[in-house]
CSV table of C-alpha atoms in Angstrom, one decimal:
chain,number,residue,atom,x,y,z
T,1,MET,CA,111.4,133.2,99.5
T,2,ILE,CA,112.9,132.8,102.6
T,3,THR,CA,116.5,132.8,102.8
T,4,GLU,CA,119.2,133.4,104.8
T,5,ALA,CA,119.5,136.9,104.0
T,6,THR,CA,115.9,136.8,105.6
T,7,SER,CA,116.8,135.0,108.2
T,8,ARG,CA,114.3,137.2,110.8
T,9,PRO,CA,111.3,137.4,108.4
T,10,ARG,CA,108.3,139.1,109.4
T,11,VAL,CA,105.6,136.9,111.5
T,12,SER,CA,102.3,137.7,111.3
T,13,PHE,CA,100.0,136.0,114.0
T,14,VAL,CA,96.4,134.6,112.9
T,15,ILE,CA,94.4,133.7,116.0
T,16,PRO,CA,90.8,132.9,115.4
T,17,VAL,CA,88.5,133.7,118.6
T,18,LYS,CA,84.8,133.5,119.9
T,19,ASN,CA,84.2,133.8,123.2
T,20,ASP,CA,87.5,133.3,124.9
T,21,ALA,CA,88.9,135.8,126.5
T,22,GLY,CA,90.9,134.5,129.6
T,23,ARG,CA,92.9,131.4,127.2
T,24,LEU,CA,93.0,134.7,124.6
T,25,ARG,CA,94.7,136.7,127.3
T,26,ARG,CA,97.2,133.3,127.5
T,27,CYS,CA,98.3,132.9,124.4
T,28,LEU,CA,99.2,136.4,123.3
T,29,GLU,CA,100.9,136.9,126.6
T,30,SER,CA,103.3,133.7,125.4
T,31,ILE,CA,103.5,135.6,122.3
T,32,ALA,CA,104.9,138.6,123.9
T,33,ALA,CA,107.4,136.5,125.6
T,34,ASN,CA,108.7,135.7,122.5
T,35,SER,CA,112.5,136.0,122.2
T,36,TYR,CA,111.9,137.0,118.2
T,37,ARG,CA,112.3,140.6,117.3
T,38,HIS,CA,109.1,142.5,118.0
T,39,ASP,CA,108.8,145.2,115.1
T,40,ALA,CA,109.1,141.7,113.2
T,41,VAL,CA,105.7,140.3,114.7
T,42,GLU,CA,102.4,141.1,114.0
T,43,ILE,CA,98.5,139.3,115.5
T,44,ILE,CA,95.6,139.5,114.1
T,45,VAL,CA,93.0,138.6,116.1
T,46,ALA,CA,90.0,137.5,113.8
T,47,ASP,CA,87.1,137.9,116.4
T,48,ASN,CA,84.3,135.5,115.5
T,49,GLY,CA,81.5,137.2,117.4
T,50,SER,CA,82.7,137.3,120.7
T,51,VAL,CA,80.2,138.5,123.4
T,52,ASP,CA,82.7,138.3,126.4
T,53,GLY,CA,85.4,140.6,125.9
T,54,SER,CA,87.2,139.1,123.6
T,55,PRO,CA,88.1,141.9,121.4
T,56,ASP,CA,88.6,144.3,124.5
T,57,VAL,CA,91.8,141.7,125.5
T,58,ALA,CA,93.3,141.3,122.0
T,59,THR,CA,93.0,145.5,121.9
T,60,ALA,CA,95.0,145.9,125.1
T,61,CYS,CA,97.6,143.4,124.4
T,62,GLY,CA,98.7,145.0,121.5
T,63,ALA,CA,97.0,143.3,118.6
T,64,THR,CA,94.0,143.8,115.8
T,65,VAL,CA,90.6,143.4,115.6
T,66,LEU,CA,89.4,141.8,112.9
T,67,ARG,CA,86.2,141.3,113.3
T,68,LEU,CA,84.3,138.5,111.6
T,69,PRO,CA,80.9,137.5,112.8
T,70,GLY,CA,78.8,134.4,111.6
T,71,TYR,CA,82.2,133.0,109.1
T,72,ARG,CA,83.4,129.2,109.2
T,73,VAL,CA,86.9,128.6,111.5
T,74,SER,CA,88.2,128.7,107.4
T,75,ASP,CA,87.2,131.7,106.0
T,76,VAL,CA,87.8,133.9,109.2
T,77,ARG,CA,91.9,132.4,108.9
T,78,ASN,CA,91.4,133.2,105.4
T,79,ARG,CA,90.0,136.6,105.5
T,80,ALA,CA,92.9,137.7,108.6
T,81,ALA,CA,95.5,136.1,106.4
T,82,ALA,CA,94.7,138.6,103.5
T,83,ALA,CA,95.1,141.2,105.9
T,84,ALA,CA,98.4,140.2,107.0
T,85,SER,CA,102.0,141.5,105.9
T,86,GLY,CA,104.2,138.7,107.6
T,87,ALA,CA,106.4,137.0,105.3
T,88,ILE,CA,105.4,133.8,107.5
T,89,PHE,CA,101.0,132.9,108.6
T,90,ALA,CA,101.4,131.9,111.9
T,91,PHE,CA,98.3,130.2,112.6
T,92,VAL,CA,97.4,129.6,116.3
T,93,ASP,CA,94.1,129.3,118.0
T,94,ALA,CA,93.0,131.5,120.8
T,95,ASP,CA,93.2,128.5,123.5
T,96,HIS,CA,96.9,127.2,122.8
T,97,GLU,CA,99.4,128.7,124.5
T,98,ILE,CA,103.4,128.7,122.5
T,99,SER,CA,106.9,128.4,124.0
T,100,PRO,CA,109.8,131.7,124.4
T,101,LEU,CA,111.4,130.4,120.9
T,102,TRP,CA,108.6,129.4,119.3
T,103,ILE,CA,108.6,132.1,116.3
T,104,GLU,CA,112.8,131.7,116.0
T,105,ALA,CA,112.0,128.0,115.5
T,106,ALA,CA,108.8,128.6,112.7
T,107,ALA,CA,111.5,130.8,110.6
T,108,ASP,CA,114.6,128.5,110.9
T,109,ALA,CA,112.7,125.6,110.2
T,110,LEU,CA,111.3,127.4,106.6
T,111,THR,CA,114.5,129.0,105.7
T,112,ASP,CA,114.7,124.8,104.8
T,113,GLU,CA,114.2,124.3,100.7
T,114,GLY,CA,110.6,123.0,99.5
T,115,ALA,CA,109.1,123.3,104.0
T,116,GLY,CA,105.8,125.2,102.9
T,117,ALA,CA,104.7,124.8,107.0
T,118,VAL,CA,106.1,123.6,110.4
T,119,GLY,CA,104.4,122.8,113.2
T,120,ALA,CA,104.0,120.6,116.2
T,121,LEU,CA,101.5,118.4,117.8
T,122,CYS,CA,100.5,120.2,121.0
T,123,ARG,CA,100.8,119.1,125.1
T,124,PRO,CA,97.8,118.6,127.1
T,125,PRO,CA,97.5,121.7,130.1
T,126,SER,CA,100.1,120.7,133.1
T,127,ASN,CA,98.0,120.1,135.3
T,128,GLY,CA,94.4,118.4,133.3
T,129,THR,CA,92.2,115.8,134.0
T,130,TRP,CA,93.1,112.0,133.4
T,131,VAL,CA,91.0,112.4,130.0
T,132,GLN,CA,93.4,115.7,129.2
T,133,GLN,CA,96.3,113.0,130.0
T,134,MET,CA,95.3,110.5,128.1
T,135,TYR,CA,94.2,111.9,124.8
T,136,GLY,CA,97.6,113.6,125.0
T,137,VAL,CA,99.0,110.2,124.7
T,138,LEU,CA,96.8,109.1,122.5
T,139,ARG,CA,97.4,112.2,120.2
T,140,GLY,CA,101.0,111.7,120.7
T,141,SER,CA,104.3,114.4,120.3
T,142,THR,CA,106.3,115.4,118.1
T,143,VAL,CA,109.7,114.4,118.3
T,144,GLY,CA,112.8,115.7,116.3
T,145,ARG,CA,112.3,117.6,113.0
T,146,ARG,CA,111.0,115.3,110.4
T,147,ASP,CA,108.6,115.9,107.3
T,148,VAL,CA,105.1,115.0,108.3
T,149,GLU,CA,101.7,114.4,106.4
T,150,TRP,CA,100.0,117.0,108.4
T,151,LEU,CA,99.6,119.5,111.1
T,152,GLY,CA,96.9,120.9,113.0
T,153,ALA,CA,95.9,124.0,112.6
T,154,GLY,CA,96.3,125.6,115.6
T,155,ASN,CA,99.8,125.3,115.9
T,156,MET,CA,101.1,125.8,112.4
T,157,ALA,CA,103.3,128.6,110.4
T,158,VAL,CA,103.4,128.4,106.6
T,159,ARG,CA,105.0,130.7,104.3
T,160,ARG,CA,102.8,133.2,102.4
T,161,GLU,CA,103.6,131.8,98.9
T,162,ALA,CA,102.4,128.3,99.7
T,163,PHE,CA,99.4,129.5,101.6
T,164,GLN,CA,98.4,131.8,98.8
T,165,ALA,CA,99.6,129.8,95.8
T,166,VAL,CA,97.0,126.7,97.3
T,167,GLY,CA,94.2,129.2,97.8
T,168,GLY,CA,94.5,129.2,101.9
T,169,PHE,CA,91.9,126.9,103.6
T,170,ASP,CA,89.2,125.2,101.8
T,171,LEU,CA,85.8,128.0,102.6
T,172,THR,CA,83.5,124.8,102.0
T,173,LEU,CA,84.6,122.5,105.3
T,174,GLU,CA,83.6,122.8,108.7
T,175,SER,CA,86.7,121.1,110.1
T,176,CYS,CA,89.3,118.9,108.9
T,177,GLU,CA,90.4,122.4,107.0
T,178,ASP,CA,94.1,121.7,108.3
T,179,VAL,CA,94.1,118.3,106.7
T,180,ASP,CA,92.9,119.7,103.4
T,181,LEU,CA,95.8,122.6,103.1
T,182,CYS,CA,98.2,120.6,103.7
T,183,GLN,CA,97.2,117.6,101.5
T,184,ARG,CA,97.1,120.2,99.2
T,185,LEU,CA,100.8,121.9,100.2
T,186,ARG,CA,102.1,118.7,99.2
T,187,GLN,CA,100.8,118.0,96.0
T,188,ALA,CA,102.1,121.4,95.0
T,189,GLY,CA,105.6,120.3,96.0
T,190,TRP,CA,106.1,121.6,99.7
T,191,ARG,CA,107.0,119.7,102.2
T,192,ILE,CA,105.4,119.4,105.9
T,193,VAL,CA,107.6,120.0,108.7
T,194,GLY,CA,107.2,118.5,112.5
T,195,ASP,CA,109.3,120.4,114.5
T,196,GLU,CA,109.4,120.0,118.2
T,197,ARG,CA,110.8,123.4,118.9
T,198,LEU,CA,107.2,124.8,118.2
T,199,ASP,CA,106.2,123.4,121.9
T,200,ASN,CA,102.8,124.1,123.0
T,201,VAL,CA,100.2,123.7,125.8
T,202,HIS,CA,96.4,123.3,124.6
T,203,LEU,CA,94.6,124.7,126.7
T,204,GLY,CA,91.3,123.5,125.3
T,205,ASP,CA,91.8,119.5,125.5
T,206,PRO,CA,88.9,118.1,126.3
T,207,ALA,CA,88.9,117.2,130.4
T,208,THR,CA,85.7,114.9,130.4
T,209,LEU,CA,84.5,111.7,128.1
T,210,GLY,CA,81.4,114.0,126.9
T,211,GLN,CA,83.8,116.6,125.8
T,212,LEU,CA,85.8,114.3,123.9
T,213,PHE,CA,83.0,113.3,122.3
T,214,ARG,CA,81.2,115.9,121.2
T,215,ALA,CA,84.9,117.0,120.0
T,216,GLU,CA,85.8,114.1,118.1
T,217,ARG,CA,82.1,114.3,116.5
T,218,TRP,CA,82.8,117.3,115.7
T,219,ARG,CA,86.3,116.7,114.3
T,220,GLY,CA,85.2,114.1,112.2
T,221,ARG,CA,82.5,115.2,110.2
T,222,ASN,CA,84.2,115.9,107.1
T,223,ASN,CA,86.6,112.9,107.9
T,224,LEU,CA,86.3,111.1,105.0
T,225,ARG,CA,85.9,114.1,102.5
T,226,VAL,CA,89.0,114.7,103.2
T,227,THR,CA,90.8,111.2,103.8
T,228,PHE,CA,89.6,110.2,100.1
T,229,GLN,CA,91.1,113.6,98.4
T,230,PRO,CA,93.7,112.6,95.7
T,231,ALA,CA,96.9,113.2,98.3
T,232,TRP,CA,95.3,110.3,100.2
T,233,THR,CA,98.3,108.0,102.1
T,234,TRP,CA,98.1,104.7,103.5
T,235,ARG,CA,97.8,105.5,106.9
T,236,SER,CA,95.0,108.3,105.9
T,237,ILE,CA,93.1,105.3,104.4
T,238,VAL,CA,93.6,103.8,107.5
T,239,SER,CA,92.0,106.6,109.3
T,240,GLY,CA,89.1,106.7,107.5
T,241,VAL,CA,88.3,103.0,107.1
T,242,ILE,CA,88.3,102.5,110.9
T,243,PRO,CA,84.7,104.7,111.6
T,244,ILE,CA,83.2,102.9,108.7
T,245,VAL,CA,83.9,99.2,109.8
T,246,GLN,CA,83.3,100.7,113.4
T,247,MET,CA,79.6,102.0,112.3
T,248,ILE,CA,78.7,99.5,110.2
T,249,SER,CA,80.0,97.1,112.6
T,250,ILE,CA,77.9,99.0,115.5
T,251,ALA,CA,74.9,99.4,113.0
T,252,LEU,CA,74.6,95.5,112.7
T,253,PHE,CA,74.9,94.9,115.8
T,254,VAL,CA,71.6,96.8,116.5
T,255,ALA,CA,70.0,95.1,113.7
T,256,LEU,CA,71.4,91.3,114.7
T,257,ALA,CA,69.8,92.4,118.6
T,258,ALA,CA,66.6,93.7,116.8
T,259,ALA,CA,66.0,90.0,114.8
T,260,SER,CA,67.2,88.4,117.5
T,261,VAL,CA,63.9,89.6,119.6
T,262,TRP,CA,62.3,88.3,116.4
T,263,TRP,CA,63.9,84.9,116.3
T,264,ASN,CA,63.3,84.3,120.1
T,265,ARG,CA,66.8,83.3,120.2
T,266,LEU,CA,70.3,85.3,120.8
T,267,PRO,CA,72.9,84.4,117.8
T,268,TRP,CA,76.2,84.8,120.6
T,269,VAL,CA,78.5,84.4,118.3
T,270,GLY,CA,77.3,87.0,115.6
T,271,PHE,CA,77.1,89.4,118.2
T,272,ALA,CA,80.7,88.1,119.5
T,273,LEU,CA,82.0,88.7,115.9
T,274,LEU,CA,80.5,92.5,115.4
T,275,ALA,CA,81.0,93.1,118.5
T,276,ALA,CA,85.1,92.4,118.5
T,277,ALA,CA,85.3,94.2,115.1
T,278,ALA,CA,83.6,97.5,116.6
T,279,VAL,CA,86.4,97.4,119.2
T,280,ALA,CA,89.1,96.2,117.6
T,281,PRO,CA,90.6,99.7,116.3
T,282,SER,CA,90.2,100.7,120.2
T,283,LEU,CA,92.1,97.6,121.7
T,284,ALA,CA,94.8,98.8,119.5
T,285,ARG,CA,94.8,102.5,120.3
T,286,THR,CA,95.3,101.4,123.9
T,287,LEU,CA,98.1,99.1,123.0
T,288,ARG,CA,99.7,101.8,121.4
T,289,MET,CA,99.0,104.6,124.0
T,290,THR,CA,100.2,101.3,126.5
T,291,THR,CA,103.7,100.9,125.1
T,292,SER,CA,104.6,104.4,124.1
T,293,ALA,CA,103.5,106.0,127.9
T,294,ARG,CA,104.6,102.9,129.3
T,295,LEU,CA,101.0,102.7,131.4
T,296,SER,CA,101.8,99.9,133.9
T,297,SER,CA,98.7,99.8,136.5
T,298,ALA,CA,95.5,97.9,135.6
T,299,GLY,CA,93.5,101.4,136.4
T,300,ARG,CA,95.6,103.6,134.0
T,301,ILE,CA,95.4,101.6,130.9
T,302,ALA,CA,90.8,101.4,131.6
T,303,GLN,CA,92.1,105.2,131.6
T,304,ALA,CA,93.4,104.6,127.6
T,305,LEU,CA,90.8,102.2,126.7
T,306,CYS,CA,87.8,104.6,128.0
T,307,VAL,CA,89.6,107.6,125.5
T,308,ALA,CA,90.8,105.2,123.0
T,309,LEU,CA,86.7,104.2,122.9
T,310,THR,CA,85.1,107.6,123.3
T,311,PHE,CA,87.5,108.8,120.2
T,312,ASP,CA,86.4,106.3,117.9
T,313,MET,CA,82.7,105.6,118.7
T,314,ALA,CA,82.5,109.8,118.0
T,315,ARG,CA,84.4,109.5,114.8
T,316,ALA,CA,82.4,106.9,114.0
T,317,VAL,CA,78.7,108.2,115.0
T,318,ALA,CA,80.3,111.4,112.8
T,319,LEU,CA,79.5,109.7,109.6
T,320,VAL,CA,75.7,109.5,110.1
T,321,GLY,CA,75.2,112.5,111.9
T,322,ALA,CA,75.6,116.1,112.3
T,323,SER,CA,76.6,117.8,115.4
T,324,GLN,CA,77.1,121.8,116.1
T,325,HIS,CA,80.6,123.5,117.4
T,326,HIS,CA,82.1,121.5,120.5
T,327,ARG,CA,83.4,125.2,122.0
T,328,GLN,CA,81.3,126.4,124.6
T,329,PRO,CA,82.6,129.9,125.8
T,330,VAL,CA,85.0,130.2,128.7
T,331,ARG,CA,84.7,133.1,131.2
T,332,GLU,CA,87.7,134.6,131.8
T,333,ASP,CA,88.4,134.4,135.7
T,334,SER,CA,88.0,131.0,134.7
T,335,THR,CA,91.6,130.4,133.6
């Protein structure tokens, strides 16, 4: 257990990367800028088969490099964690930058009794596109310090003993592995803590609506499987039901449109009801985004609606169609 007597435990960063040398460098530089005692920090970069020099960047920044080509990200993280020596595993993705007090805050938060994992929602790049800005509004922000249902694996610190007790990430999942891990931690009696002090910027937020659609279609592929596991909450159930309702509404809309050609008439009431069912969750998201970000102009509200619709449609389509990983290689000089 982490106690006051070990208030500065060894922290092992686990950073998976594939063809992201430029953002990896920025990630490692942000870790080095932390005030935490450097000899108590270990950095393991798990390379998933990069061809852009990412391992060389990691080595130059003083990280240990594990070459793990061809594995799913859950397996990559597990293998890197198995090689780590810290009492805390800091799971940070290569396209994240962390704040200078991140490590200190993570170690402090995990001194709380029963706290198994701590993290915070990520912020979009300060100079990001309007899609990135609105995606950040949709995602929300971590305020203060409180128990939450789950944390993203791109910005999360976990007690070693808690991680090992639940067997790490599920190797069969291609996405939502972080939600699944947090569910199993809660089932095992550990608390999941959101702490705004673990501030971070996600440089890899999708910059266009097309990128957002591909990203959420990828993330949504294991959504139902994870949502309806035993540790469900009403919030997670709603999250799982929404794409089902939207996909059914879209399918029925298309079927009704096809049937109307055969009937030689247009059932406008049916079209309207199905369209309303399909877009209602997105309208609700837009209202929440408008309220939380105090959007006042019609243009900004329209942008929020575009992002909400893209997010929801991608999650719905993910139920019926497989997709390849959304991330594309990033050249080092592109940052």
